[in-house]
Tab-separated table of C-alpha atoms in Angstrom:
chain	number	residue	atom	x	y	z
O	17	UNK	CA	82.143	129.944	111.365
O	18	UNK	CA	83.776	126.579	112.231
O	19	UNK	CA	87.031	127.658	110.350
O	20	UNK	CA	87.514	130.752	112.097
O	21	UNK	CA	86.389	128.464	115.309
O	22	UNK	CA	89.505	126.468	114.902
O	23	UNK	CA	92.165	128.932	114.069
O	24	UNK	CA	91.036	130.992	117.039
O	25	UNK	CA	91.461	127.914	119.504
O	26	UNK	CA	94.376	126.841	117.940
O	27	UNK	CA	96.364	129.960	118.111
O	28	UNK	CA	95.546	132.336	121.049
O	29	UNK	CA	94.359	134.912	119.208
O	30	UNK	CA	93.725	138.563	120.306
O	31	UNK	CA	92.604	141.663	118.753
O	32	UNK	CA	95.291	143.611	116.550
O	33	UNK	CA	97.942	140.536	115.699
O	34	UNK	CA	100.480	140.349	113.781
O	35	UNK	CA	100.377	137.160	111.567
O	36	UNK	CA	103.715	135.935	109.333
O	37	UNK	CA	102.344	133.341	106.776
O	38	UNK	CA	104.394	130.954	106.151
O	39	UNK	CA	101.286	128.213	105.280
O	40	UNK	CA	100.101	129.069	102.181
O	41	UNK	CA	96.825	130.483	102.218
O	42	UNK	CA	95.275	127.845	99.569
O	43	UNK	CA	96.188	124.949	102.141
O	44	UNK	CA	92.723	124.723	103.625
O	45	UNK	CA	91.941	128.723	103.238
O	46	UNK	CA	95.665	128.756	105.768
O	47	UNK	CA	93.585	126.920	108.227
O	48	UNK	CA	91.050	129.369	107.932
O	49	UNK	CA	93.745	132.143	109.639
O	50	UNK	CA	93.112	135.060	106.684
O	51	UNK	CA	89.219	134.772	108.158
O	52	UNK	CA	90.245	135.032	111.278
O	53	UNK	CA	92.764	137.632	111.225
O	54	UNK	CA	90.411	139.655	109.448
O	55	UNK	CA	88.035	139.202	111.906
O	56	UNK	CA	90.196	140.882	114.715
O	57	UNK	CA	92.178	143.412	113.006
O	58	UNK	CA	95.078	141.957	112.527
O	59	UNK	CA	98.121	142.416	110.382
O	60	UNK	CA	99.314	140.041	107.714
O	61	UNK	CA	103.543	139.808	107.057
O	62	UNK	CA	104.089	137.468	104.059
O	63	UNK	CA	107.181	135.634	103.235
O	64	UNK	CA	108.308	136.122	99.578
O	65	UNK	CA	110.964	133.271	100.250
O	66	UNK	CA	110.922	130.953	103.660
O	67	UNK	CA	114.262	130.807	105.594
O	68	UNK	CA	115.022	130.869	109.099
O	69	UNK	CA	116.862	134.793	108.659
O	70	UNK	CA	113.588	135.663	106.450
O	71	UNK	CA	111.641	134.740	109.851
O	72	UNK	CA	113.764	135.927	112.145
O	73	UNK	CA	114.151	139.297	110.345
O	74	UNK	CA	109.986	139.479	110.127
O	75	UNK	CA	109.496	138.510	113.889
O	76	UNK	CA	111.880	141.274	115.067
O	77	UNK	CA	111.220	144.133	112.589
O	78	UNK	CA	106.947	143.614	112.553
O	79	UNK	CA	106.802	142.360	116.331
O	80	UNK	CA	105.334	139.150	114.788
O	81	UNK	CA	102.853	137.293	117.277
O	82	UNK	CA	101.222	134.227	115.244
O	83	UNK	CA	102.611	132.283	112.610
O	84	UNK	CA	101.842	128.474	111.192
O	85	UNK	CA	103.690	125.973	110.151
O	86	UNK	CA	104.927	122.301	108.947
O	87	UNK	CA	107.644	121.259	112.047
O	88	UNK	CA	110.652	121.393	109.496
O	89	UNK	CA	109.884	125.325	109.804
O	90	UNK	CA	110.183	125.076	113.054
O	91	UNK	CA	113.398	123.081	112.933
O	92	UNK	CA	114.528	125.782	110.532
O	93	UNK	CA	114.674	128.101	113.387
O	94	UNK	CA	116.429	125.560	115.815
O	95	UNK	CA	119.404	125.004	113.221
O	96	UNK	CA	119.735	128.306	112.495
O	97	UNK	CA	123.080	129.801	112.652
O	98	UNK	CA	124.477	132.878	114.815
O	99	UNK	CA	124.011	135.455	111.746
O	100	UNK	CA	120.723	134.320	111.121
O	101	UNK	CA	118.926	134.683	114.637
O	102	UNK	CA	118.103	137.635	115.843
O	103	UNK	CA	116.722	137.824	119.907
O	104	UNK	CA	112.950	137.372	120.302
O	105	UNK	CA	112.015	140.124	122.950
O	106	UNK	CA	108.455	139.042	122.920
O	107	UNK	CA	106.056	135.781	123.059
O	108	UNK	CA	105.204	134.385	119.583
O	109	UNK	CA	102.697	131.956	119.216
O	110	UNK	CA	102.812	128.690	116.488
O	111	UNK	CA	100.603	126.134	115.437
O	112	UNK	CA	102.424	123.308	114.194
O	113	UNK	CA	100.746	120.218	111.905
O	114	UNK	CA	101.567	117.215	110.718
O	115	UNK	CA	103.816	114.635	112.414
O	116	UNK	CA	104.834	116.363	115.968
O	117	UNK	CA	107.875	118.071	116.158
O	118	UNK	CA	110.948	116.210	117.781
O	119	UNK	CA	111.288	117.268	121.516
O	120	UNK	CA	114.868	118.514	120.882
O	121	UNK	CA	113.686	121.240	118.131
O	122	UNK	CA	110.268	122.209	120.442
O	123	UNK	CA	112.686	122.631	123.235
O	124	UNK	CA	115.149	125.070	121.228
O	125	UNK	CA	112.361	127.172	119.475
O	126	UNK	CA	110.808	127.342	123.440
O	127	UNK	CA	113.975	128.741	124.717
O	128	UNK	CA	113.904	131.465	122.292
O	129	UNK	CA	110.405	132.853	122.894
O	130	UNK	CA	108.120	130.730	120.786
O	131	UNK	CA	105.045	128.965	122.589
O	132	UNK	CA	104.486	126.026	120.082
O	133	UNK	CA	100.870	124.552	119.530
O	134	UNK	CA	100.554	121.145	117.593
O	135	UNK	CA	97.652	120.579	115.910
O	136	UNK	CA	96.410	117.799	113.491
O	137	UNK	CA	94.087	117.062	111.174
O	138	UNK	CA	93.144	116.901	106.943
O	139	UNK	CA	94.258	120.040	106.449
O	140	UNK	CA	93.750	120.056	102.965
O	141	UNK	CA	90.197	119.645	103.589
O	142	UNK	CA	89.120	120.984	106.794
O	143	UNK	CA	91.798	122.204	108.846
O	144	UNK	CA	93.078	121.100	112.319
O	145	UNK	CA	90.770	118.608	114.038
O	146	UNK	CA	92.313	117.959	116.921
O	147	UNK	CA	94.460	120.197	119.688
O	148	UNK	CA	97.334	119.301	121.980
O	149	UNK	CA	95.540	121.394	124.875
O	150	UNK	CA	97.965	122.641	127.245
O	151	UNK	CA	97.380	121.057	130.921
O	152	UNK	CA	97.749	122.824	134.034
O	153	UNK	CA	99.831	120.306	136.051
O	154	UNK	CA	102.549	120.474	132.921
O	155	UNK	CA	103.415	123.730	134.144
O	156	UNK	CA	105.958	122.505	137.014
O	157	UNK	CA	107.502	119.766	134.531
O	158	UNK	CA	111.164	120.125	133.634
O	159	UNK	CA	111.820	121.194	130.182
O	160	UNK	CA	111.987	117.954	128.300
O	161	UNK	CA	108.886	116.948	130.187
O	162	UNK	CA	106.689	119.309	128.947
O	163	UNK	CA	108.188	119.088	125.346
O	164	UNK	CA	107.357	114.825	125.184
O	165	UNK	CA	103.772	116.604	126.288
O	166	UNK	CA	103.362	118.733	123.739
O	167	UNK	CA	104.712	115.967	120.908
O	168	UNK	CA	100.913	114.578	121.335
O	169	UNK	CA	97.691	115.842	119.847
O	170	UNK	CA	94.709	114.457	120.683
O	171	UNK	CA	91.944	117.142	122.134
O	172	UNK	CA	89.154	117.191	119.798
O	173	UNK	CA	88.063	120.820	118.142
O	174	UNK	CA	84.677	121.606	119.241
O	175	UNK	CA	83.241	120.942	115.774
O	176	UNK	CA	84.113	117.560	115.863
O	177	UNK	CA	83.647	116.457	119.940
């Protein structure tokens, strides 16, 4: 229960996602995502080979709406050049791990459509342990504002408060 806890508060789930797995799912059960996902119908896109036109490609052609991963994932998307991207047309939702993403790449994957989560914890063990929980009064910040925001994690999971 406490694994499919965390993924759910980690990553704004809903009924019928679509989930591209870029984590694999032996790192901590994919912080406990295939549970969850099974849990609310949702659709799993795996990634034979990680790339930022493998992910853009996915997103577009399977209306991705979850995925995980480590920041440089996220910084693959950032870099990425002209023939790789392809226009987001809807809101994708990422948990990131590990050290927090610089603001310049959160910034970049924000402006195409992604709303980034950071999360941290032993994720070889347990999974994420702690949340950066969005606040209300970042919502009228300026861009790079709310991006040195979200570089923190620090809200503990319920399991562990």
């Amino acid at each position: 229960r406490s694994t499919l806890d965390r993924s759910s508060a980690a990553s704004d789930v809903y009924k019928r996602q679509t989930y591209m797995w870029i984590v694999p799912m032996f790192h901590c059960n994919g912080w406990g995502n295939p549970y969850t996902l099974t849990a609310l119908a949702g659709t799993s896109i795996c990634m034979r080979y990680v790339s930022a036109k493998n992910m853009f490609d996915a997103i577009a052609n399977h209306k991705v709406t979850h995925f995980g991963g480590a920041p440089i994932v996220l910084n693959f998307l950032a870099q990425a050049t002209a023939e790789e991207k392809r226009e987001i047309n809807h809101t994708v939702n990422v948990v990131t791990a590990g050290a927090p993403p610089p603001a310049a790449t959160l910034e970049a994957v924000q402006k195409m459509g992604l709303k980034v989560n950071h999360v941290y914890g032993l994720t070889e063990t347990y999974g994420h342990v702690s949340i950066c929980a969005w606040q209300e009064e970042w919502n009228d910040e300026v861009m790079n504002g709310e991006s040195e925001d979200r570089e923190s994690s620090g809200t503990a999971n319920r399991e562990v408060a």
